[in-house]
Tab-separated table of C-alpha atoms in Angstrom:
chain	number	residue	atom	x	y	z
A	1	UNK	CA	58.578	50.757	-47.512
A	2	UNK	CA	58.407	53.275	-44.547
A	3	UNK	CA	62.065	54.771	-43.940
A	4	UNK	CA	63.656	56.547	-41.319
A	5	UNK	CA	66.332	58.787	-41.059
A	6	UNK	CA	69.923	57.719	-39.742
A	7	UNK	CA	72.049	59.808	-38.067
A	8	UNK	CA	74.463	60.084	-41.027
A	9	UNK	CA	71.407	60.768	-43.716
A	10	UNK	CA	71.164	64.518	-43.895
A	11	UNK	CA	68.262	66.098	-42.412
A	12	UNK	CA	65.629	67.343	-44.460
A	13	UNK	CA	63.619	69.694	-42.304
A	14	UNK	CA	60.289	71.291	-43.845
A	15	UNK	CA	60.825	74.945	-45.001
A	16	UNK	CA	58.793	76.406	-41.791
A	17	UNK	CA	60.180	73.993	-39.643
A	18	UNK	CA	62.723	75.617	-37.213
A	19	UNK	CA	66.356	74.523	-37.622
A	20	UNK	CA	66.919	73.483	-33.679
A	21	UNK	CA	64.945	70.533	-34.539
A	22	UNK	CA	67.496	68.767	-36.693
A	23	UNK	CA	70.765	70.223	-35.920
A	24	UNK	CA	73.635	67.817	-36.226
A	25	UNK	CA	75.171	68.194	-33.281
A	26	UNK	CA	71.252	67.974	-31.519
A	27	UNK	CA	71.312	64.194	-33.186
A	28	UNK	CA	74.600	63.634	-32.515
A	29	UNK	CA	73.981	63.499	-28.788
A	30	UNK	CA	71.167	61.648	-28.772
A	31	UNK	CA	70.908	57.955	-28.385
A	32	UNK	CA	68.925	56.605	-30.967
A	33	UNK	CA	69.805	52.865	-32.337
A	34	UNK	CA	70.717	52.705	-35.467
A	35	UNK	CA	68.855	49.970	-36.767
A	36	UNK	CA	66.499	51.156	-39.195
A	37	UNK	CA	64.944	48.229	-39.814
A	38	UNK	CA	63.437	48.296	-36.179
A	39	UNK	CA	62.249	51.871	-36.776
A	40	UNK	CA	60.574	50.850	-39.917
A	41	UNK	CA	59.064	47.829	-38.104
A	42	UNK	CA	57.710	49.958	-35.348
A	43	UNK	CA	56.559	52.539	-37.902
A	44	UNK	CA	54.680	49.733	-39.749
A	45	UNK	CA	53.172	48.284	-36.923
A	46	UNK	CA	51.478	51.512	-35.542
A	47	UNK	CA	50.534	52.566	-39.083
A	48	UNK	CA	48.474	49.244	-38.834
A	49	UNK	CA	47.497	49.479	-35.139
A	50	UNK	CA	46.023	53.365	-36.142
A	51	UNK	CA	44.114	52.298	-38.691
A	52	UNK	CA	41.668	49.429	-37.118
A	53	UNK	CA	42.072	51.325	-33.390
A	54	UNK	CA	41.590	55.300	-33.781
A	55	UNK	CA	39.474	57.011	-32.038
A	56	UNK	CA	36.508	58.259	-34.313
A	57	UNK	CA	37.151	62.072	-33.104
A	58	UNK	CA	35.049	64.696	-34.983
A	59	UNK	CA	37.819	66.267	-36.187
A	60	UNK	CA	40.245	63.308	-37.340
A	61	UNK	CA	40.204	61.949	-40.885
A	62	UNK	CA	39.184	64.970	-42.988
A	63	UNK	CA	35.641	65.977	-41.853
A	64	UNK	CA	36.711	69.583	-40.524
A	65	UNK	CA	38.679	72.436	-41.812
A	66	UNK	CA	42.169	73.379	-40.584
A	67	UNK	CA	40.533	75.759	-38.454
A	68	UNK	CA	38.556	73.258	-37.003
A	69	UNK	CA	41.831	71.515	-36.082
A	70	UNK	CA	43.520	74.421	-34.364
A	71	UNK	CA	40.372	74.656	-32.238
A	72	UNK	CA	40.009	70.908	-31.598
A	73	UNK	CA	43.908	71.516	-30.654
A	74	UNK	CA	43.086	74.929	-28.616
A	75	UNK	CA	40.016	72.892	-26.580
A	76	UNK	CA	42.393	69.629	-25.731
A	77	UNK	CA	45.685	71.471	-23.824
A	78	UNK	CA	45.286	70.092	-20.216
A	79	UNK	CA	41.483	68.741	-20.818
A	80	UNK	CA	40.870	65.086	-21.196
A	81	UNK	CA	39.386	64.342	-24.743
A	82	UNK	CA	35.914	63.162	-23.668
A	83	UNK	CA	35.434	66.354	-22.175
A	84	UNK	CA	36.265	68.402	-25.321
A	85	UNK	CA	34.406	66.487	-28.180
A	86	UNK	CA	30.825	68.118	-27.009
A	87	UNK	CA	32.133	71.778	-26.593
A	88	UNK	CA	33.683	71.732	-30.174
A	89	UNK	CA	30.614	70.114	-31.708
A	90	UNK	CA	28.880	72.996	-30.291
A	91	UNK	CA	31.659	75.628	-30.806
A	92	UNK	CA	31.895	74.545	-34.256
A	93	UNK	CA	28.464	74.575	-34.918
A	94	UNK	CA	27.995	77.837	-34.019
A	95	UNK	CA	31.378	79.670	-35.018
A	96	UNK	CA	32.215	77.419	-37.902
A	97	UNK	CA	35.018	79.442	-39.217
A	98	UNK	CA	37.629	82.281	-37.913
A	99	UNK	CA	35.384	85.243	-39.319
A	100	UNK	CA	32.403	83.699	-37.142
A	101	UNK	CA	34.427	83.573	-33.681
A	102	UNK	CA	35.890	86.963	-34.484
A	103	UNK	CA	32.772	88.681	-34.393
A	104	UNK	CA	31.482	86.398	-31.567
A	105	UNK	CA	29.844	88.546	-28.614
A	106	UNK	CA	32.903	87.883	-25.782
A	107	UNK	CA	29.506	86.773	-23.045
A	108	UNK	CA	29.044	84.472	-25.963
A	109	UNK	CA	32.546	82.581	-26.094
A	110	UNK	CA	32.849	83.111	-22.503
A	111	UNK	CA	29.581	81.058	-21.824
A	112	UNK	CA	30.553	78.732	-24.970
A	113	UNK	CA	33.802	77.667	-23.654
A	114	UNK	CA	31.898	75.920	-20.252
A	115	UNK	CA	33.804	73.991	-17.975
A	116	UNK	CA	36.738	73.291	-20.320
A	117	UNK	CA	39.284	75.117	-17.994
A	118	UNK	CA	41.136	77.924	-18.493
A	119	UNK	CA	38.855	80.058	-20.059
A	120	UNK	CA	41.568	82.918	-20.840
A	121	UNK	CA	42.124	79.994	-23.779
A	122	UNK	CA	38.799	81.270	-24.897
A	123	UNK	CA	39.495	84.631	-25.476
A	124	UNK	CA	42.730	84.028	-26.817
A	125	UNK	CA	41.337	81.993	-29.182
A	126	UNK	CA	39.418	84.396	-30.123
A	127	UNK	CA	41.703	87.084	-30.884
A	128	UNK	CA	43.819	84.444	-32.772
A	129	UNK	CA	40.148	84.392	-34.819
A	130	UNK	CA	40.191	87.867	-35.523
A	131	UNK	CA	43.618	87.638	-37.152
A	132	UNK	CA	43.074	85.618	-39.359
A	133	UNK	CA	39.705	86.748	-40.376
A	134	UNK	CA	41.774	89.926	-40.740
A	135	UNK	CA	45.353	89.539	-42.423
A	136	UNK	CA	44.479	86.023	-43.685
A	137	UNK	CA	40.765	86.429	-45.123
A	138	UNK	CA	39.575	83.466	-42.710
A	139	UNK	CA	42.180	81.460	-44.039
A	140	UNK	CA	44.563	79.561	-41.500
A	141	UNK	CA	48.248	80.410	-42.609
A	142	UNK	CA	50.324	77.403	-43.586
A	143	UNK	CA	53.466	77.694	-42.272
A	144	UNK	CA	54.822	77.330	-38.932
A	145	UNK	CA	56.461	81.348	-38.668
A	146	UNK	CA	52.965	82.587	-39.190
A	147	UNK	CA	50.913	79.987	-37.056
A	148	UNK	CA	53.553	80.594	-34.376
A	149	UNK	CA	52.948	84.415	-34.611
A	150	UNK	CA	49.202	84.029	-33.772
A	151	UNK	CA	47.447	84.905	-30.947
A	152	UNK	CA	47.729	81.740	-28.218
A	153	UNK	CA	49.319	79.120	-30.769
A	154	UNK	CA	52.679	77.799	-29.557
A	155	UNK	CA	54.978	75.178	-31.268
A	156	UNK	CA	52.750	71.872	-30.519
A	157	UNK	CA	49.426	73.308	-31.521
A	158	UNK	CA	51.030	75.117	-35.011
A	159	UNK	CA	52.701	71.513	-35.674
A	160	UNK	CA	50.003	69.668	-35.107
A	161	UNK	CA	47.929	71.747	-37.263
A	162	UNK	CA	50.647	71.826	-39.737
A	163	UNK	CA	51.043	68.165	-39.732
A	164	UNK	CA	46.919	67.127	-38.977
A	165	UNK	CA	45.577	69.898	-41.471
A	166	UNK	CA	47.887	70.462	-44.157
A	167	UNK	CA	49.631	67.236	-44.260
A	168	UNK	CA	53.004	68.603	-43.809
A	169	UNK	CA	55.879	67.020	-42.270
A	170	UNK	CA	57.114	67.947	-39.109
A	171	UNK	CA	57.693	66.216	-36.010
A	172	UNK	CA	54.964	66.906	-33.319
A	173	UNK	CA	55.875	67.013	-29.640
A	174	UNK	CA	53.680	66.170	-27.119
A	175	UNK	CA	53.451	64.842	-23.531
A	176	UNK	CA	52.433	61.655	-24.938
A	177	UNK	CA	54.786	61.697	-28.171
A	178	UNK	CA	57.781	62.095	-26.204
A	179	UNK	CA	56.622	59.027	-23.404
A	180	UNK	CA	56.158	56.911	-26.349
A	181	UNK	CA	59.963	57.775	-27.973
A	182	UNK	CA	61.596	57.692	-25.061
A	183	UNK	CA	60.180	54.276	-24.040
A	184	UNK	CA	60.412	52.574	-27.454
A	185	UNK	CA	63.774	53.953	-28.346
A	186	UNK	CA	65.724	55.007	-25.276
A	187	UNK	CA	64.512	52.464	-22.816
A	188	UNK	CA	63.737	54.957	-20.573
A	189	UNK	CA	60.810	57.339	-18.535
A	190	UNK	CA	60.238	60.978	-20.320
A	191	UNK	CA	60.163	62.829	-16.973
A	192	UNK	CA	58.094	65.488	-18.067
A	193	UNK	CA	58.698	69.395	-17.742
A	194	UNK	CA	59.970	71.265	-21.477
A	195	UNK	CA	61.026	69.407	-24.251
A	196	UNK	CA	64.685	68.707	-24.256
A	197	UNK	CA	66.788	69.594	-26.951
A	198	UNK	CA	67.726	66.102	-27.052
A	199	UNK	CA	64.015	64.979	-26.760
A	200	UNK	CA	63.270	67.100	-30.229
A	201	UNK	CA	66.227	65.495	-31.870
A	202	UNK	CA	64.760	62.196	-31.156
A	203	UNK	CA	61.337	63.044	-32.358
A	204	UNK	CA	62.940	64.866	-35.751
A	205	UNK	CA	65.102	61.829	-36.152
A	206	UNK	CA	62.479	59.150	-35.960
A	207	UNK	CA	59.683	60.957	-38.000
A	208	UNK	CA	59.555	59.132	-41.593
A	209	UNK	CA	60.781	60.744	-44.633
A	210	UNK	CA	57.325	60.330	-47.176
A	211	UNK	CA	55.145	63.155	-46.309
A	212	UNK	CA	51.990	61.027	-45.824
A	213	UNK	CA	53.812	58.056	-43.794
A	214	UNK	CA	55.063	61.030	-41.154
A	215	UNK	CA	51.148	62.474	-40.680
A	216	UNK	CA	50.251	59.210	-39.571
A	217	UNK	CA	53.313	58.255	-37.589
A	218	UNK	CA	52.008	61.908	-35.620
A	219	UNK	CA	48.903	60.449	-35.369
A	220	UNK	CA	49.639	57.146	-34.289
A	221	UNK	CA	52.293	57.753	-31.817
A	222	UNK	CA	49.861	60.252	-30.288
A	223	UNK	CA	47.160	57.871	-30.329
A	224	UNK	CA	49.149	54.895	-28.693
A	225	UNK	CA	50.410	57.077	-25.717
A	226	UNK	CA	47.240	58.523	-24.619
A	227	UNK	CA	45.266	55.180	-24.767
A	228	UNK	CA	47.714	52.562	-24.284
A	229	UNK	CA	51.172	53.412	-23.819
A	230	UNK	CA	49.901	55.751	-20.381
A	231	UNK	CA	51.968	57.229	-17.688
A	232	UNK	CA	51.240	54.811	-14.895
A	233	UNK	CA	49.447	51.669	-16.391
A	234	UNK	CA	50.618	51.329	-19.778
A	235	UNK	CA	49.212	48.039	-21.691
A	236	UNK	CA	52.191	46.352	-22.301
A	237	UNK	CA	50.985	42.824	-22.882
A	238	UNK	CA	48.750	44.131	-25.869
A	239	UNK	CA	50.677	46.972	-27.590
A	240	UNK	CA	51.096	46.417	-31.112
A	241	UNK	CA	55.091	47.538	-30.744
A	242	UNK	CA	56.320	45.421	-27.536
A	243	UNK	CA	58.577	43.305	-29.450
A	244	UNK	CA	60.854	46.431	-30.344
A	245	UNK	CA	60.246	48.565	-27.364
A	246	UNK	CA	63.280	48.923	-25.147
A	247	UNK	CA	61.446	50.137	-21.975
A	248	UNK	CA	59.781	46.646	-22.002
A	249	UNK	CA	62.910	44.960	-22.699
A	250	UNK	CA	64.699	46.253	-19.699
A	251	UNK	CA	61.930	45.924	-17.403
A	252	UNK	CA	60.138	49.121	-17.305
A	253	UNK	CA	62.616	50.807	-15.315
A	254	UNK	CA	61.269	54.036	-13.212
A	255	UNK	CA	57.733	53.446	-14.642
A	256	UNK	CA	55.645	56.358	-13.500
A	257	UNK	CA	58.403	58.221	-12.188
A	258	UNK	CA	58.088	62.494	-12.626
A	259	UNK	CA	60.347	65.033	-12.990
A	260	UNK	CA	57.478	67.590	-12.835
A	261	UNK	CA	55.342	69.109	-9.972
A	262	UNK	CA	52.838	66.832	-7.885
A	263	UNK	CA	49.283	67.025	-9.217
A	264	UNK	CA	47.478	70.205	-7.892
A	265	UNK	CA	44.667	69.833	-5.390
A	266	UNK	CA	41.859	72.033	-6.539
A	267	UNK	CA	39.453	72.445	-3.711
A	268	UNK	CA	40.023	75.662	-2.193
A	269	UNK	CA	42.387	76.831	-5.288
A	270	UNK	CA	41.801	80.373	-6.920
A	271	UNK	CA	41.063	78.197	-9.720
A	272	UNK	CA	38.477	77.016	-8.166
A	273	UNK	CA	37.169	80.419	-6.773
A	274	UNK	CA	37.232	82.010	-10.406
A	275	UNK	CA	35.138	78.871	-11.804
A	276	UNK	CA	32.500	79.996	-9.196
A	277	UNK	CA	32.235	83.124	-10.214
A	278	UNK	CA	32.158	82.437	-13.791
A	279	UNK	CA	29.389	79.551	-13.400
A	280	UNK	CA	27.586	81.976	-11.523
A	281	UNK	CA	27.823	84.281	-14.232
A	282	UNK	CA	27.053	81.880	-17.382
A	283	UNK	CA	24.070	81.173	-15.639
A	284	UNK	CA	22.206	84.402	-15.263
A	285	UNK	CA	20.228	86.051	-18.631
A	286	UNK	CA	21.863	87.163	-21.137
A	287	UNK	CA	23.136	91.095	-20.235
A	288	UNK	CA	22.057	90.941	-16.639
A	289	UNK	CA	24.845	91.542	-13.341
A	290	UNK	CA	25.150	89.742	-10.459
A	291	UNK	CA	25.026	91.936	-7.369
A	292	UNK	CA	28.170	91.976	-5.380
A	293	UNK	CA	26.546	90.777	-2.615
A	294	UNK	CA	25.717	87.315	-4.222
A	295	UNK	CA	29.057	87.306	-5.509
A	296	UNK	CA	30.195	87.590	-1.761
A	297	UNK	CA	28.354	84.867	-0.781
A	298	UNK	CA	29.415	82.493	-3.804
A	299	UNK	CA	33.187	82.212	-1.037
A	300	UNK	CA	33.838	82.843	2.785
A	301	UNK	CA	37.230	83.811	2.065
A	302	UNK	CA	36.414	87.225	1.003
A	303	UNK	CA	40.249	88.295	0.557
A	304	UNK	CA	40.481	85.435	-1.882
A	305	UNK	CA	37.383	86.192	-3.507
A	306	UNK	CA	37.910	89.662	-4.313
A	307	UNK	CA	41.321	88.674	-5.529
A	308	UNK	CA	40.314	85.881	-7.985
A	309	UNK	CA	37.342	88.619	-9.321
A	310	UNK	CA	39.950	91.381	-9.664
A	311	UNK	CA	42.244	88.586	-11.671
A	312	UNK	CA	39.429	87.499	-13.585
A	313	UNK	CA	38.652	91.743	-14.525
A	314	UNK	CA	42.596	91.950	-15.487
A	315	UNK	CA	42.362	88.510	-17.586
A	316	UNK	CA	38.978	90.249	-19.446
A	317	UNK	CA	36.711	87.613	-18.785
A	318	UNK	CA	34.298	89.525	-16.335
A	319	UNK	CA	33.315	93.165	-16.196
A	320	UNK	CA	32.830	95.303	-12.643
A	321	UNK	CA	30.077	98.131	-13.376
A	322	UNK	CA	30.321	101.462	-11.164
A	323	UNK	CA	28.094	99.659	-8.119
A	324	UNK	CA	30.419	96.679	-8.181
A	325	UNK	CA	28.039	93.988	-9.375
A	326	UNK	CA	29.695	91.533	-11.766
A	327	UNK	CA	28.551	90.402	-15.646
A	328	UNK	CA	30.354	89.232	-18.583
A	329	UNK	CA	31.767	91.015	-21.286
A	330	UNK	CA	29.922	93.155	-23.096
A	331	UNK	CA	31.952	94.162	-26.223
């Protein structure tokens, strides 16, 4: 049967796994309920719910390569799933392995990477490519330390991979991870903003002991709180762990409430500006410029526009040549 760590078991971190995640005295303040029959339940429950109700994702369930996983992770940061499935069917396609992206023409990833967002994330994930094609002979290193210590790759996306690749366990913090832990077993809103110290202890202290059992309680957890158990609507009346979830219990109180920023209006944004120029770009012949003087006209603010190209030169995505047109990267 599924088990779960108590607070007086003693904590059994992965080798790679960094000790702030299961420090005592971390645990100690946190207010998990004992009761680890509940936290088996629950575990049970969404092992079962994951099983009949995950989404069929390209990358889940063994049908890519760990570095097929880091870029599936890569693609997904602030982009809505739907979105990201076609551009890694593509990416993949084409670069199917670190050595492939690393020698990638940077127009070429530029173009690739579309209307993801964020397209530095391209290029970064490209030089994470070429070090691994270089120090790791287009292998993905296994342990957190050296997934860490790549290019781009923070501590969600080398835990995830850790956890979705190599079947390793670690806990895996995410927006939606920490809603769905601090619903279920602290009654209470995650308001967003950096994970907590306390916020890791509860996800180290809940993740199963077998191996397998905490790859799909990563998985699952996930799964529930970006389809079901949502920021603002979550679906209460048909989530498979209601009966043990404390947040329900008391009511749902502060449901939807935020700690972090409001949203971020994009019209008129530099984000916006530097997509237009970048569209503009993607869609011209391979090698050719656009004239500045189409690049001009592309935003009346002109001040703004020549700052968002001169950010978007410092960021390497575009190149200026000597007459000031504008093209991609040539190297």
């Amino acid at each position: 049967m599924l088990r779960i760590r108590t607070m007086n078991d003693t904590a059994q971190p992965h080798s790679d796994q960094r000790p702030r995640r299961s420090r005592g005295t971390l645990l100690a303040r946190t207010p998990v309920p004992e009761d680890a029959a509940v936290h088996d339940d629950v575990a049970l429950r969404l092992a079962a719910w994951w099983e009949s109700n995950a989404r069929d994702l390209p990358w889940r369930f063994g049908r890519t390569t760990p570095w097929g996983v880091l870029v599936s992770e890569v693609m997904s940061q602030q982009t809505q799933m739907s979105r990201v499935v076609p551009y890694w069917t593509d990416w993949m396609a084409r670069w199917p392995d670190a050595r492939a992206l690393a020698d990638a023409p940077k127009a070429d990833v530029i173009t690739a990477w579309g209307r993801l967002g964020y397209p530095r994330r391209a290029l970064r994930l490209q030089e994470c490519a070429q070090v691994v094609a270089r120090d790791y002979a287009d292998e993905l290193p296994r342990t957190y330390d050296q997934l860490t210590g790549l290019p781009g790759i923070g501590d969600y996306t080398a835990s995830a991979v850790m956890s979705f690749a190599f079947g390793e366990r670690i806990a895996v913090i995410d927006t939606n991870i920490r809603r769905v832990l601090s619903r279920v077993f602290l009654g209470a809103e995650s308001l967003g903003g950096a994970a907590s110290p306390a916020e890791r202890a509860l996800a180290a202290h809940v993740l199963p002991e077998a191996v397998r059992d905490s790859v799909t309680w990563n998985q699952s957890v996930m799964e529930l709180g970006a389809v079901m158990c949502t920021a603002k609507s979550p679906m209460c009346e048909v989530c498979p762990i209601a009966h043990d979830c404390r947040f329900l219990k008391l009511g749902r109180p502060g449901l939807g409430e935020r700690r972090t920023r409001p949203r971020q209006r994009f019209q008129g944004t530099d984000r916006q500006v530097r997509g237009l120029v970048l569209a503009a770009l993607r869609g011209l012949p391979a090698g050719a410029t656009l004239a500045r003087s189409d690049a001009e006209a592309l935003w009346k603010d002109k001040a703004q526009l020549a700052a968002c190209i001169a950010s978007l030169d410092d960021d390497g995505l575009i190149e200026m040549t000597e007459d000031g047109a504008l093209r991609l990267p040539q190297g």
